[in-house]
Structures are given as C-alpha cells and as structure tokens.
Coordinates of C-alpha atoms and ligand atoms in Angstrom, one line a residue:
M1 CA 68.0 103.6 98.2
L2 CA 68.8 106.1 95.6
I3 CA 65.8 106.5 93.3
V4 CA 65.6 108.4 90.1
Q5 CA 61.8 109.4 89.4
K6 CA 61.0 110.8 85.9
Y7 CA 57.6 112.8 85.5
G8 CA 56.2 113.1 82.1
G9 CA 54.3 116.0 80.5
T10 CA 50.8 115.1 81.9
S11 CA 52.4 114.5 85.5
V12 CA 53.5 118.1 85.4
A13 CA 50.9 119.8 83.2
N14 CA 49.9 122.4 85.6
V15 CA 50.8 123.9 89.2
D16 CA 48.4 121.5 90.9
R17 CA 50.2 118.6 89.1
I18 CA 53.7 119.9 89.9
K19 CA 52.6 120.1 93.8
A20 CA 51.3 116.7 93.6
V21 CA 54.7 115.5 92.2
A22 CA 56.3 117.4 95.1
E23 CA 54.2 115.5 97.7
R24 CA 55.1 112.3 96.0
V25 CA 58.9 113.2 96.1
A26 CA 58.5 114.3 99.6
R27 CA 57.1 111.0 100.5
S28 CA 60.0 109.0 99.2
V29 CA 62.5 111.5 101.1
K30 CA 60.5 110.9 104.1
E31 CA 60.9 107.0 103.5
G32 CA 64.7 107.7 103.7
H33 CA 65.4 107.5 100.0
K34 CA 67.9 109.8 98.1
V35 CA 65.8 111.1 95.1
A36 CA 66.8 112.5 91.7
V37 CA 64.0 113.8 89.8
V38 CA 63.9 114.3 86.1
V39 CA 61.0 116.3 84.5
S40 CA 59.4 116.8 81.2
A41 CA 57.9 120.2 80.0
M42 CA 54.4 120.8 80.8
S43 CA 52.2 118.7 78.4
G44 CA 51.6 120.3 74.9
E45 CA 54.6 122.8 75.6
T46 CA 57.1 121.2 73.4
D47 CA 54.6 121.2 70.5
K48 CA 53.7 124.8 71.4
L49 CA 57.2 125.8 70.9
I50 CA 57.7 123.9 67.8
G51 CA 54.6 125.6 66.4
L52 CA 56.0 129.0 67.3
A53 CA 59.3 128.1 65.6
N54 CA 57.2 127.3 62.5
Q55 CA 55.4 130.5 62.6
V56 CA 58.5 132.7 62.2
S57 CA 60.5 130.5 60.0
S58 CA 59.7 128.1 57.1
N59 CA 62.8 126.0 58.0
P60 CA 63.8 126.8 61.6
N61 CA 67.6 126.3 62.3
E62 CA 68.1 123.2 64.4
R63 CA 70.5 124.8 66.7
E64 CA 68.1 127.5 67.7
M65 CA 65.2 125.0 67.7
D66 CA 67.2 123.2 70.6
L67 CA 67.7 126.3 72.5
L68 CA 64.0 126.9 72.4
L69 CA 62.8 123.4 72.9
S70 CA 65.1 122.9 76.1
S71 CA 63.4 125.9 77.8
G72 CA 60.1 123.9 78.4
E73 CA 62.1 121.5 80.9
R74 CA 63.8 124.2 82.4
V75 CA 60.6 125.8 83.6
T76 CA 59.2 122.5 85.0
S77 CA 62.5 121.7 86.8
A78 CA 62.8 125.0 88.5
L79 CA 59.0 125.0 89.6
T80 CA 59.2 121.4 90.9
A81 CA 62.3 122.3 93.0
M82 CA 60.4 125.3 94.4
A83 CA 57.4 123.1 95.1
I84 CA 59.5 120.4 97.1
E85 CA 61.3 123.3 99.1
D86 CA 57.9 124.6 99.9
L87 CA 57.2 121.2 101.6
G88 CA 60.2 121.8 103.9
H89 CA 62.8 119.7 101.9
K90 CA 66.1 120.9 100.3
A91 CA 65.8 120.8 96.6
M92 CA 68.0 122.2 93.8
A93 CA 67.2 122.3 90.1
F94 CA 69.6 121.6 87.3
T95 CA 69.7 122.1 83.6
G96 CA 71.2 119.3 81.3
R97 CA 74.3 121.5 81.1
Q98 CA 74.7 121.8 85.2
M99 CA 74.0 118.1 85.3
G100 CA 77.0 117.6 82.9
I101 CA 75.0 115.8 80.4
V102 CA 77.3 115.7 77.5
T103 CA 76.0 114.7 74.0
D104 CA 77.2 114.6 70.5
G105 CA 76.4 117.5 68.2
V106 CA 73.3 116.0 66.2
H107 CA 70.8 118.8 67.1
T108 CA 67.4 117.7 67.8
K109 CA 68.3 114.1 68.2
A110 CA 71.6 114.1 70.0
K111 CA 73.0 111.0 71.6
I112 CA 74.2 111.1 75.4
E113 CA 78.0 110.4 75.6
K114 CA 78.6 110.7 79.3
I115 CA 77.2 112.4 82.4
T116 CA 79.7 114.0 84.7
G117 CA 77.0 115.2 87.4
D118 CA 79.6 116.1 90.2
K119 CA 77.6 119.0 91.4
A120 CA 74.4 117.0 91.6
K121 CA 76.2 114.0 93.4
K122 CA 77.4 116.5 95.9
A123 CA 74.0 117.9 96.4
L124 CA 72.5 114.5 96.8
D125 CA 75.2 113.8 99.4
E126 CA 74.3 116.9 101.3
G127 CA 70.7 115.8 101.4
Y128 CA 69.2 117.9 98.4
V129 CA 66.6 116.4 96.1
V130 CA 68.1 117.1 92.8
V131 CA 65.6 118.0 90.0
V132 CA 67.0 117.7 86.4
A133 CA 65.6 119.3 83.4
G134 CA 65.0 116.3 81.0
F135 CA 65.4 116.0 77.2
Q136 CA 68.6 118.2 76.9
G137 CA 72.4 118.2 77.2
I138 CA 75.2 120.1 76.0
T139 CA 78.0 119.2 73.5
G140 CA 81.5 118.4 74.8
S141 CA 83.3 120.1 72.2
D142 CA 81.7 123.6 71.9
D143 CA 79.0 124.0 74.8
E144 CA 76.1 123.8 72.4
V145 CA 72.6 123.1 73.8
T146 CA 71.2 119.9 72.3
T147 CA 67.9 117.9 72.8
L148 CA 67.6 114.2 72.8
G149 CA 64.7 113.6 70.4
R150 CA 61.0 113.5 71.1
G151 CA 60.1 111.8 74.5
G152 CA 63.8 112.3 75.4
S153 CA 63.1 112.8 79.0
D154 CA 62.8 109.2 79.3
L155 CA 66.3 108.7 78.0
S156 CA 67.6 111.5 80.4
A157 CA 66.0 109.6 83.4
V158 CA 67.7 106.3 82.5
A159 CA 71.0 107.7 81.7
I160 CA 71.1 109.7 84.9
A161 CA 70.0 106.4 86.9
S162 CA 73.0 104.7 85.3
A163 CA 75.3 107.5 85.9
L164 CA 74.4 107.9 89.7
N165 CA 74.1 104.0 90.0
A166 CA 70.7 104.3 91.2
D167 CA 68.7 101.3 92.5
V168 CA 65.9 101.9 90.3
C169 CA 64.5 104.4 87.6
E170 CA 60.8 105.0 88.1
I171 CA 58.9 106.4 85.1
Y172 CA 55.9 108.2 86.1
T173 CA 53.3 108.7 83.3
D174 CA 49.5 108.9 82.9
V175 CA 48.9 105.2 82.7
D176 CA 50.0 102.8 85.5
G177 CA 52.3 100.6 83.6
V178 CA 53.2 98.9 80.3
Y179 CA 49.9 97.3 78.9
T180 CA 49.3 94.4 76.2
T181 CA 48.3 97.3 74.1
D182 CA 47.7 100.9 74.3
P183 CA 44.9 101.1 77.1
N184 CA 43.5 104.2 75.6
I185 CA 42.6 102.2 72.4
V186 CA 41.7 98.9 73.8
P187 CA 40.2 99.2 77.3
E188 CA 40.4 95.5 77.8
A189 CA 44.3 95.7 77.6
K190 CA 45.9 94.3 80.5
K191 CA 48.7 95.6 82.6
L192 CA 51.9 93.6 82.5
Q193 CA 53.7 92.9 85.8
K194 CA 57.0 92.6 84.0
I195 CA 58.4 92.8 80.6
S196 CA 61.8 92.1 79.1
Y197 CA 64.0 94.8 77.5
E198 CA 63.8 93.2 74.4
E199 CA 60.2 93.0 74.2
M200 CA 59.9 96.6 75.5
L201 CA 62.4 97.8 72.9
E202 CA 60.3 96.1 70.2
L203 CA 57.0 97.6 71.4
A204 CA 58.6 101.1 71.7
S205 CA 60.3 101.1 68.3
L206 CA 56.9 99.8 66.8
G207 CA 55.2 102.8 68.2
A208 CA 54.1 102.1 72.0
K209 CA 55.3 105.6 73.2
V210 CA 55.0 104.7 76.8
L211 CA 58.8 104.6 76.8
Q212 CA 61.1 106.2 74.3
T213 CA 62.9 103.6 72.2
R214 CA 66.5 104.8 73.1
S215 CA 65.7 104.9 76.7
V216 CA 65.1 101.2 76.6
E217 CA 68.1 100.7 74.5
F218 CA 70.1 102.4 77.2
A219 CA 68.5 100.6 80.1
M220 CA 69.1 97.0 78.4
K221 CA 72.7 98.0 77.6
Y222 CA 73.6 99.1 81.1
D223 CA 71.0 97.0 83.0
V224 CA 69.1 99.8 84.6
P225 CA 66.0 98.5 86.3
V226 CA 63.1 100.5 85.0
V227 CA 59.6 100.8 86.6
V228 CA 56.7 102.4 84.6
R229 CA 54.1 103.8 87.1
S230 CA 51.3 106.4 87.4
S231 CA 51.6 109.7 88.9
F232 CA 48.0 109.7 89.4
N233 CA 47.7 106.8 91.8
D234 CA 49.6 104.2 94.0
N235 CA 49.1 101.1 91.7
P236 CA 52.1 98.9 91.4
G237 CA 53.6 99.5 87.9
T238 CA 55.5 97.3 85.3
L239 CA 59.1 96.3 85.7
V240 CA 61.2 96.5 82.6
T241 CA 64.0 93.8 83.3
K242 CA 66.0 90.8 81.9
E243 CA 64.2 88.1 80.1
D244 CA 63.2 85.2 82.4
R245 CA 61.3 81.9 82.1
D246 CA 57.8 83.3 82.7
M247 CA 58.2 85.6 79.8
E248 CA 59.0 82.9 77.3
Q249 CA 55.9 80.8 78.3
V250 CA 53.7 83.7 76.6
V251 CA 53.7 83.6 72.8
V252 CA 52.6 87.2 72.2
S253 CA 53.0 89.8 75.0
G254 CA 51.8 93.0 73.3
V255 CA 50.3 94.8 70.2
A256 CA 51.8 97.9 68.9
Y257 CA 50.7 100.4 66.2
D258 CA 52.5 103.2 64.5
K259 CA 50.7 105.8 62.3
N260 CA 53.8 108.0 61.7
Q261 CA 54.9 106.2 58.6
A262 CA 54.6 106.7 54.9
K263 CA 54.9 104.1 52.1
L264 CA 56.8 104.9 48.9
T265 CA 56.8 102.8 45.8
I266 CA 58.9 103.1 42.6
M267 CA 57.5 101.1 39.8
G268 CA 59.2 99.4 36.7
V269 CA 62.7 99.6 38.2
P270 CA 65.2 97.7 35.9
D271 CA 65.9 94.4 37.3
K272 CA 69.7 94.2 37.6
P273 CA 72.4 94.1 40.3
G274 CA 73.3 97.2 42.1
I275 CA 69.8 99.1 41.7
A276 CA 68.5 98.6 45.3
S277 CA 72.0 99.6 46.6
G278 CA 71.9 102.7 44.3
I279 CA 68.3 103.8 45.5
F280 CA 68.8 103.2 49.2
K281 CA 72.3 104.8 49.5
Q282 CA 70.7 108.1 48.0
I283 CA 67.9 107.8 50.6
A284 CA 70.5 107.1 53.5
D285 CA 72.6 110.0 52.4
A286 CA 69.6 112.2 52.8
N287 CA 69.5 111.1 56.5
I288 CA 66.2 109.4 56.0
V289 CA 65.7 106.0 58.0
V290 CA 64.0 103.3 55.9
D291 CA 62.1 100.8 57.7
M292 CA 60.3 98.0 55.8
I293 CA 61.4 97.2 52.2
V294 CA 59.5 95.0 49.6
Q295 CA 60.6 94.2 46.2
N296 CA 58.6 92.3 43.6
V297 CA 59.8 91.0 40.2
S298 CA 57.4 91.5 37.3
G299 CA 56.3 88.5 35.3
D300 CA 58.8 89.2 32.5
G301 CA 61.5 89.3 34.9
K302 CA 62.8 92.5 33.5
S303 CA 61.6 95.1 35.8
T304 CA 60.6 95.2 39.6
D305 CA 58.4 97.4 41.7
M306 CA 60.2 98.5 45.1
S307 CA 58.2 99.7 48.2
F308 CA 59.6 101.0 51.3
T309 CA 58.5 103.0 54.5
V310 CA 60.0 106.0 56.0
P311 CA 58.9 108.3 58.9
K312 CA 55.9 110.5 57.8
T313 CA 58.1 113.5 58.6
D314 CA 60.6 112.7 55.8
S315 CA 58.0 111.5 53.3
K316 CA 58.0 114.6 51.3
K317 CA 61.8 114.7 51.1
A318 CA 61.8 111.0 50.2
L319 CA 59.1 111.4 47.5
K320 CA 61.3 114.2 45.9
L321 CA 64.3 111.7 45.9
T322 CA 62.4 108.8 44.5
E323 CA 61.0 111.1 41.5
E324 CA 64.8 112.0 40.7
I325 CA 65.5 108.2 40.9
V326 CA 62.7 107.4 38.6
S327 CA 63.9 109.6 36.0
S328 CA 67.7 108.7 36.4
L329 CA 67.0 104.9 36.3
G330 CA 64.5 105.0 33.7
A331 CA 61.8 103.6 36.1
K332 CA 58.2 104.2 35.2
A333 CA 56.7 106.1 38.2
S334 CA 56.7 106.6 41.9
H335 CA 53.9 107.3 44.4
M336 CA 53.6 107.9 48.2
R337 CA 50.9 107.0 50.7
D338 CA 50.8 108.3 54.2
D339 CA 47.5 106.9 55.2
I340 CA 49.0 103.8 56.3
A341 CA 49.6 102.3 59.7
K342 CA 52.0 99.5 60.8
I343 CA 50.4 97.1 63.2
S344 CA 52.7 94.6 65.2
V345 CA 52.5 91.7 67.5
V346 CA 55.5 91.2 69.8
G347 CA 56.6 88.3 72.1
V348 CA 59.8 86.5 73.1
G349 CA 58.0 83.4 73.1
M350 CA 57.7 83.6 69.3
R351 CA 61.3 82.2 69.3
T352 CA 60.0 78.8 69.9
H353 CA 56.3 78.8 68.6
S354 CA 55.3 78.8 64.9
G355 CA 52.3 80.1 63.4
V356 CA 52.1 83.5 64.9
A357 CA 52.3 85.2 61.5
A358 CA 49.6 82.9 60.0
Q359 CA 47.5 83.6 62.8
M360 CA 48.0 87.2 62.4
F361 CA 47.3 87.3 58.7
E362 CA 44.1 85.1 59.1
T363 CA 42.7 87.5 61.8
L364 CA 43.3 90.5 59.6
A365 CA 41.8 88.8 56.6
S366 CA 38.7 87.7 58.6
H367 CA 37.9 91.4 59.3
N368 CA 38.7 92.3 55.6
I369 CA 41.8 94.2 56.4
N370 CA 44.1 94.0 53.4
I371 CA 47.8 93.7 54.2
L372 CA 50.1 96.0 52.1
M373 CA 53.5 95.1 53.5
I374 CA 54.8 92.3 56.0
S375 CA 58.1 92.1 57.9
T376 CA 59.1 89.6 60.5
S377 CA 61.9 89.3 63.1
E378 CA 62.6 86.5 65.8
I379 CA 60.1 88.3 68.2
K380 CA 57.8 90.3 66.1
V381 CA 55.4 90.3 63.0
S382 CA 54.5 93.5 61.5
C383 CA 52.0 94.3 58.6
V384 CA 51.3 97.5 56.9
I385 CA 47.6 98.3 56.5
D386 CA 45.2 101.1 55.6
A387 CA 45.4 103.8 58.4
K388 CA 41.6 103.7 58.7
Y389 CA 41.6 100.1 60.0
T390 CA 44.4 100.8 62.7
E391 CA 42.0 100.8 65.8
L392 CA 40.0 97.7 64.5
A393 CA 43.2 95.8 63.9
V394 CA 44.6 96.5 67.3
R395 CA 41.4 95.1 68.8
V396 CA 40.9 92.2 66.9
L397 CA 44.6 91.0 67.2
H398 CA 44.6 91.8 70.8
E399 CA 41.6 89.5 71.2
A400 CA 42.8 86.9 68.7
F401 CA 46.1 86.4 70.7
G402 CA 44.2 86.0 73.8
L403 CA 45.4 89.2 75.5
S404 CA 42.0 90.5 76.4
G405 CA 39.9 89.3 79.4
S406 CA 41.1 88.1 82.8
Ligands
ADP501 P1 54.7 111.0 79.2 O1 54.2 112.3 78.8 O2 54.4 110.6 80.6 O3 56.1 110.8 78.8 P2 53.6 109.5 76.9 O4 52.4 110.2 76.4 O5 54.9 109.8 76.2 O6 53.7 109.9 78.5 O7 53.3 107.9 77.2 C1 52.1 107.5 77.8 C2 51.1 106.9 76.8 O8 51.5 105.8 76.0 C3 49.9 106.5 77.4 O9 49.0 107.5 77.6 C4 49.3 105.4 76.3 O10 48.3 106.1 75.6 C5 50.6 105.3 75.3 N1 50.9 103.9 75.1 C6 51.0 103.1 74.1 N2 51.2 102.0 74.0 C7 51.1 101.7 75.3 C8 51.3 100.3 76.0 N3 51.4 99.2 75.5 N4 51.2 100.4 77.5 C9 50.9 101.7 78.0 N5 50.7 102.8 77.3 C10 50.9 102.7 76.1
LIG502 N1 59.1 117.6 76.4 C1 59.7 116.6 75.2 C2 58.7 116.0 74.3 O1 57.4 116.4 74.3 C3 60.4 115.4 75.9 C4 59.7 114.5 76.8 O2 58.5 114.9 77.1 O3 60.0 113.3 77.1 O4 59.0 115.3 73.3
MG503 MG1 56.9 110.1 76.9

C-alpha cells in the first residue's frame, strides 16, 4: 500500500515525539508499505513566529509572513527524515516547493492548484520515505512562498494523498479519532467509527478543529479516504468517507462550538430595497467573510436592525466599516460583541427527521441560555449564545441528543 501519514504539532512537539513518529513510520515501512509523511511545525511554533512578527511590525507584510511561518514545518520535516534514517531506513525531506505544491498567490491562505511531485515520486519508487513540510506551497507564476491557512498541514496531506494516488491518508493527532464533540470539553464524548465527508465538513467549518475545513472539502471532492488516529497509541481511528445507510440512521452525530466569531449590529437601517446588498457588498469588498445574518423589521415598518457575524480577527475592521455605513445610510447606531459563541448540532439524519431545532432551543432554554441568533441548513442547526455558556451548552446538547454514555 501507499500510505500518507500526517503528524500534527503535538505529535512532533519535541525530539522524543519526533523519534516516536520515526518509529511509527519505520513500522509501516517494515510492513511493506510505501510511506509519504507530512509534518506540521512543533506545537506552538507557528503562534510563536506570529508573535515575533507582531513584535517587529504593527502590520506584518503577508509575503514575509509566509516565508517566516513556512520555516516551522521545514524544521520538523528535516528532523523527522533524520530520525527515520537513524533507524536504518532511507528518508528524504522536501519543502513545499521541492514537492511541487503549486498554489495561487493569496498569501497566508493560498489554495493548492496542482502538485507535480516528480522528485518525490521517484524517491518513493527508489525506496525512500518521503517527508514533506506541510502547510506550504509555491506560486506557479513567480516562485513566491505561500502558506495554506491555519491547520493547513491537513490540506497538504490530503492533497498529496490525492496526487500520489495513495490508498489512505492517515491524520495522526492528539486524540484517537473524531468524537461526537470535543473530548477535551466533554469527557463522555464518543468516538465515531466513521463519519461522512459532509458531516465532517460541517463539524470542521463549525469549529471542530480536528480536521481543517479545506482538507475535508478536498478529500470529499477527490474521494480521498481519510483516517483520523492518535500518534500516542494504536487505537483504531475514525474513517471519513462517503455517506452510507448506517449514518442516516443517526439524527445528530456531533456537536461543535466556535468561539472565534464576533456579532455586529446596525440599528435603525432604512427599510428599502438595495440596503442589504449595499451593506454586504462593502463588507465583502474588504475581504471579510460574513456567516450568519439576521434582519428584523421594526414595528412601524420603516426601519430594520441588521445583525451578522464575522471572524473575530476581522471584527475591528468590520466595526469600522459598519460605523461608516451607519453615517452614510442615516442609520441610528452600530455595535459589536465578541463575547459570543456559535454552538451547532450536525447530522445527515436531520434531512429526514423533524424537531431537531425545536429540541435544541428547548434544551438551551431549560438551562437559561439565551439564543442571540439562529441559522439552519439541511444537516445542521446553529445558535449564537453568550460565550460564557459555551461549555455548558455543548455538554447539555450532547446529553440531550443522546450522544453521551454507551
Ligand atoms: P494537530 O495539531 O494534530 O493538527 P489539532 O489541535 O489541530 O491537532 O486538532 C486536534 C484537536 O481537535 C483535539 O485535541 C480536540 O481538542 C479538538 N477537537 C474539536 N472537536 C473535536 C471532535 N469532534 N473530535 C475530536 N477532536 C476534536
Ligand atoms: N503549523 C500550522 C498551524 O499551526 C499548520 C498546521 O499545524 O497544520 O496552523
Ligand atoms: Mg490541526
């Protein structure tokens, strides 16, 4: 078999962990597999580098930021290859560029366009373990170093698995699979044997960081079988794959939370055609991604209040824009709250079951948790609440939908 194994930050956090990864890789080689390894930076390293950038500049240039951040993964790829060689196996480390990972030019969140990987394919054929620095690529047009967004080594791994036509892409992390909710918040969370790409995509985009959202999108599009496992033990992991009958039987398969959003409200907006399009065009032009939107017409029907959520990192920029909008539209006021959280329940079974939203609202109400915003899709219901109730909400919803216990 050809296996891609991705090791996240905690799995390569220090030299002992890197040696343990090398042992695991060596075991797969001894079992007769060809192995391509993708590594993250040591845990905390990327944050540390961002911190350094912020100390030397109030607005670090994104081009230089990518050059800086890509260095963390270079370190672990070289060290991992050395550790594998030390165990008597041939290994060769590759940067994103040497792997031929070609991306668009959007610094700090580039998209992979293609992977050439000829040199790595040759090395694999010659019996080398190939160790690739995750999270990075190079632009096709002008050789600029790019990174793939936070958590982007997952995407590197899935894309490499697809390019190499690997039999499986194993994501090794600090939990032994995808759980019904974050096991670090709810110890009763249960490990899922398998989960559909669609549910995993919802969970990831709603805050479950066990897999990066874009890596799931990529896996779904190119049909890459992904297994999430622990690098700390040999427990069987979770298979992320196509939806099947068993999955539809379960109404809610997981609960996710996201504390990285902020809510903005513009009050007293004149209620006439074209206003929403005007507001959200300005926000989109500033490259801010809007998630939930709620509009309420006032009693007299002449004005509306408009609330929406944006990533916390863009909240100040968004507030400044909404203040400009308030004065240009003659609205009354705007304000921003970043002490909020989005709590979501996800499951493909919701397509054929009614009452999930009602049960979610009732559960939150019975614990005196106020709902600030709601949004639904075919397979998820999300509520925005006060951030201080996040853990409580996740726990009681997990319990209410029967996800706890055996
Ligand atoms: P890595 O550094 O290996 O990429 P991450 O920290 O990005 O690891 O992702 C693993 C973490 O994801 C876990 O430690 C866990 O706290 C979190 N997580 C959130 N939701 C879930 C879930 N539903 N199942 C498993 N882990 C989850
Ligand atoms: N090191 C990068 C990050 O911390 C990429 C990754 O770990 O996947 O976001
Ligand atoms: Mg991660």
